Amino acid sequence: MVTGDSEPSPVTTARVWVADGRAAGVRRRGTVVGRTTVDGEEGDLVEIGLLYPESAADWIAAQGPDVVVFEPDVLAKSVQDRLEAVVARQGGVS
C-alpha cells in the first residue's frame, strides 16, 4: 500500500508556445522543451501535464495572445472557442 501526498498523474500533456517575458504562471507549471516563433514573435515551447484539460482551457485562454496551444487539438479548440466568445461579447475587433 502506498500512502502519502503523492499527486495524481496528469491525464494529458499540453504543448504550448509562450511569448518571451509573458505568462509566468504557465512557465511555472510546465517545462521548457524548445524555442519557436509564432507570428514573428519569439517564445518558448512548454509542456504542461494537465489533470483537468477542460478547466485548463479557461486558464490558458486568460493569457490571451501570450500563449498558443499546439497540442492536444481538443484543448487548442477549447481555448480558441473561449477567445472567440470574448471577441464576440466585445463586438468584434476594431
PDB file of C-alpha atoms in Angstrom:
ATOM      1  CA  MET A   1       0.000   0.000   0.000  1.00  0.00           C
ATOM      2  CA  VAL A   2       1.282   3.426  -0.927  1.00  0.00           C
ATOM      3  CA  THR A   3       0.449   6.327   1.340  1.00  0.00           C
ATOM      4  CA  GLY A   4       1.345   9.969   1.442  1.00  0.00           C
ATOM      5  CA  ASP A   5       0.759  13.083  -0.516  1.00  0.00           C
ATOM      6  CA  SER A   6       1.522  11.752  -3.977  1.00  0.00           C
ATOM      7  CA  GLU A   7      -0.090  13.800  -6.706  1.00  0.00           C
ATOM      8  CA  PRO A   8      -2.262  12.112  -9.326  1.00  0.00           C
ATOM      9  CA  SER A   9      -0.702  11.546 -12.726  1.00  0.00           C
ATOM     10  CA  PRO A  10      -1.618  14.037 -15.455  1.00  0.00           C
ATOM     11  CA  VAL A  11      -4.428  12.988 -17.787  1.00  0.00           C
ATOM     12  CA  THR A  12      -2.726  14.605 -20.784  1.00  0.00           C
ATOM     13  CA  THR A  13       0.247  16.742 -21.705  1.00  0.00           C
ATOM     14  CA  ALA A  14      -0.271  20.064 -23.432  1.00  0.00           C
ATOM     15  CA  ARG A  15       2.329  21.648 -25.682  1.00  0.00           C
ATOM     16  CA  VAL A  16       2.047  25.429 -25.748  1.00  0.00           C
ATOM     17  CA  TRP A  17       4.008  28.385 -27.047  1.00  0.00           C
ATOM     18  CA  VAL A  18       4.633  31.148 -24.502  1.00  0.00           C
ATOM     19  CA  ALA A  19       5.773  34.606 -25.603  1.00  0.00           C
ATOM     20  CA  ASP A  20       9.102  35.756 -24.183  1.00  0.00           C
ATOM     21  CA  GLY A  21       8.688  37.510 -20.837  1.00  0.00           C
ATOM     22  CA  ARG A  22       4.975  36.631 -20.568  1.00  0.00           C
ATOM     23  CA  ALA A  23       2.670  34.163 -18.792  1.00  0.00           C
ATOM     24  CA  ALA A  24       4.906  33.394 -15.808  1.00  0.00           C
ATOM     25  CA  GLY A  25       2.225  31.136 -14.308  1.00  0.00           C
ATOM     26  CA  VAL A  26       2.231  28.931 -17.394  1.00  0.00           C
ATOM     27  CA  ARG A  27       6.009  28.733 -17.295  1.00  0.00           C
ATOM     28  CA  ARG A  28       5.980  27.729 -13.605  1.00  0.00           C
ATOM     29  CA  ARG A  29       3.601  24.846 -14.257  1.00  0.00           C
ATOM     30  CA  GLY A  30       5.459  23.476 -17.253  1.00  0.00           C
ATOM     31  CA  THR A  31       8.830  22.517 -18.647  1.00  0.00           C
ATOM     32  CA  VAL A  32      10.508  24.449 -21.442  1.00  0.00           C
ATOM     33  CA  VAL A  33      11.333  21.958 -24.202  1.00  0.00           C
ATOM     34  CA  GLY A  34      12.375  24.300 -27.005  1.00  0.00           C
ATOM     35  CA  ARG A  35      12.077  27.646 -28.744  1.00  0.00           C
ATOM     36  CA  THR A  36       9.895  28.679 -31.655  1.00  0.00           C
ATOM     37  CA  THR A  37       8.395  31.734 -33.331  1.00  0.00           C
ATOM     38  CA  VAL A  38       4.683  32.499 -33.669  1.00  0.00           C
ATOM     39  CA  ASP A  39       3.576  35.396 -35.885  1.00  0.00           C
ATOM     40  CA  GLY A  40       7.116  36.793 -35.843  1.00  0.00           C
ATOM     41  CA  GLU A  41       7.395  36.724 -32.046  1.00  0.00           C
ATOM     42  CA  GLU A  42       9.953  34.554 -30.245  1.00  0.00           C
ATOM     43  CA  GLY A  43       8.903  32.334 -27.387  1.00  0.00           C
ATOM     44  CA  ASP A  44       9.341  29.068 -25.552  1.00  0.00           C
ATOM     45  CA  LEU A  45       7.710  25.750 -26.311  1.00  0.00           C
ATOM     46  CA  VAL A  46       6.425  24.491 -22.958  1.00  0.00           C
ATOM     47  CA  GLU A  47       4.970  21.108 -21.980  1.00  0.00           C
ATOM     48  CA  ILE A  48       2.412  21.077 -19.169  1.00  0.00           C
ATOM     49  CA  GLY A  49       0.937  17.988 -17.520  1.00  0.00           C
ATOM     50  CA  LEU A  50      -2.803  18.539 -17.077  1.00  0.00           C
ATOM     51  CA  LEU A  51      -5.132  16.815 -14.638  1.00  0.00           C
ATOM     52  CA  TYR A  52      -8.241  18.643 -15.886  1.00  0.00           C
ATOM     53  CA  PRO A  53      -7.782  19.668 -19.532  1.00  0.00           C
ATOM     54  CA  GLU A  54     -11.191  21.355 -19.814  1.00  0.00           C
ATOM     55  CA  SER A  55     -10.584  23.674 -16.860  1.00  0.00           C
ATOM     56  CA  ALA A  56      -7.097  24.367 -18.227  1.00  0.00           C
ATOM     57  CA  ALA A  57      -8.740  25.909 -21.291  1.00  0.00           C
ATOM     58  CA  ASP A  58     -10.110  28.756 -19.139  1.00  0.00           C
ATOM     59  CA  TRP A  59      -6.732  29.343 -17.510  1.00  0.00           C
ATOM     60  CA  ILE A  60      -4.855  29.290 -20.819  1.00  0.00           C
ATOM     61  CA  ALA A  61      -7.411  31.485 -22.616  1.00  0.00           C
ATOM     62  CA  ALA A  62      -6.992  34.065 -19.850  1.00  0.00           C
ATOM     63  CA  GLN A  63      -3.401  34.517 -21.070  1.00  0.00           C
ATOM     64  CA  GLY A  64      -4.718  35.954 -24.343  1.00  0.00           C
ATOM     65  CA  PRO A  65      -2.247  36.088 -27.230  1.00  0.00           C
ATOM     66  CA  ASP A  66       0.731  35.354 -24.953  1.00  0.00           C
ATOM     67  CA  VAL A  67       0.032  31.592 -25.036  1.00  0.00           C
ATOM     68  CA  VAL A  68      -0.852  29.449 -28.069  1.00  0.00           C
ATOM     69  CA  VAL A  69      -1.837  25.790 -27.688  1.00  0.00           C
ATOM     70  CA  PHE A  70      -0.183  23.429 -30.192  1.00  0.00           C
ATOM     71  CA  GLU A  71      -1.360  20.122 -28.677  1.00  0.00           C
ATOM     72  CA  PRO A  72      -3.717  18.491 -27.941  1.00  0.00           C
ATOM     73  CA  ASP A  73      -6.103  19.644 -30.656  1.00  0.00           C
ATOM     74  CA  VAL A  74      -9.143  19.455 -28.376  1.00  0.00           C
ATOM     75  CA  LEU A  75      -7.520  21.878 -25.925  1.00  0.00           C
ATOM     76  CA  ALA A  76      -6.474  24.223 -28.738  1.00  0.00           C
ATOM     77  CA  LYS A  77     -10.085  24.237 -29.993  1.00  0.00           C
ATOM     78  CA  SER A  78     -11.472  24.870 -26.498  1.00  0.00           C
ATOM     79  CA  VAL A  79      -9.129  27.814 -25.974  1.00  0.00           C
ATOM     80  CA  GLN A  80      -9.941  29.218 -29.428  1.00  0.00           C
ATOM     81  CA  ASP A  81     -13.688  28.955 -28.710  1.00  0.00           C
ATOM     82  CA  ARG A  82     -13.260  30.893 -25.468  1.00  0.00           C
ATOM     83  CA  LEU A  83     -11.211  33.625 -27.136  1.00  0.00           C
ATOM     84  CA  GLU A  84     -13.739  33.952 -29.967  1.00  0.00           C
ATOM     85  CA  ALA A  85     -16.543  34.257 -27.396  1.00  0.00           C
ATOM     86  CA  VAL A  86     -14.703  37.143 -25.719  1.00  0.00           C
ATOM     87  CA  VAL A  87     -14.278  38.913 -29.063  1.00  0.00           C
ATOM     88  CA  ALA A  88     -17.976  38.377 -29.872  1.00  0.00           C
ATOM     89  CA  ARG A  89     -19.029  39.842 -26.495  1.00  0.00           C
ATOM     90  CA  GLN A  90     -16.830  42.871 -27.158  1.00  0.00           C
ATOM     91  CA  GLY A  91     -18.490  43.470 -30.521  1.00  0.00           C
ATOM     92  CA  GLY A  92     -15.633  42.243 -32.667  1.00  0.00           C
ATOM     93  CA  VAL A  93     -12.154  43.538 -33.271  1.00  0.00           C
ATOM     94  CA  SER A  94     -11.699  47.121 -34.429  1.00  0.00           C
TER      95      SER A  94
END
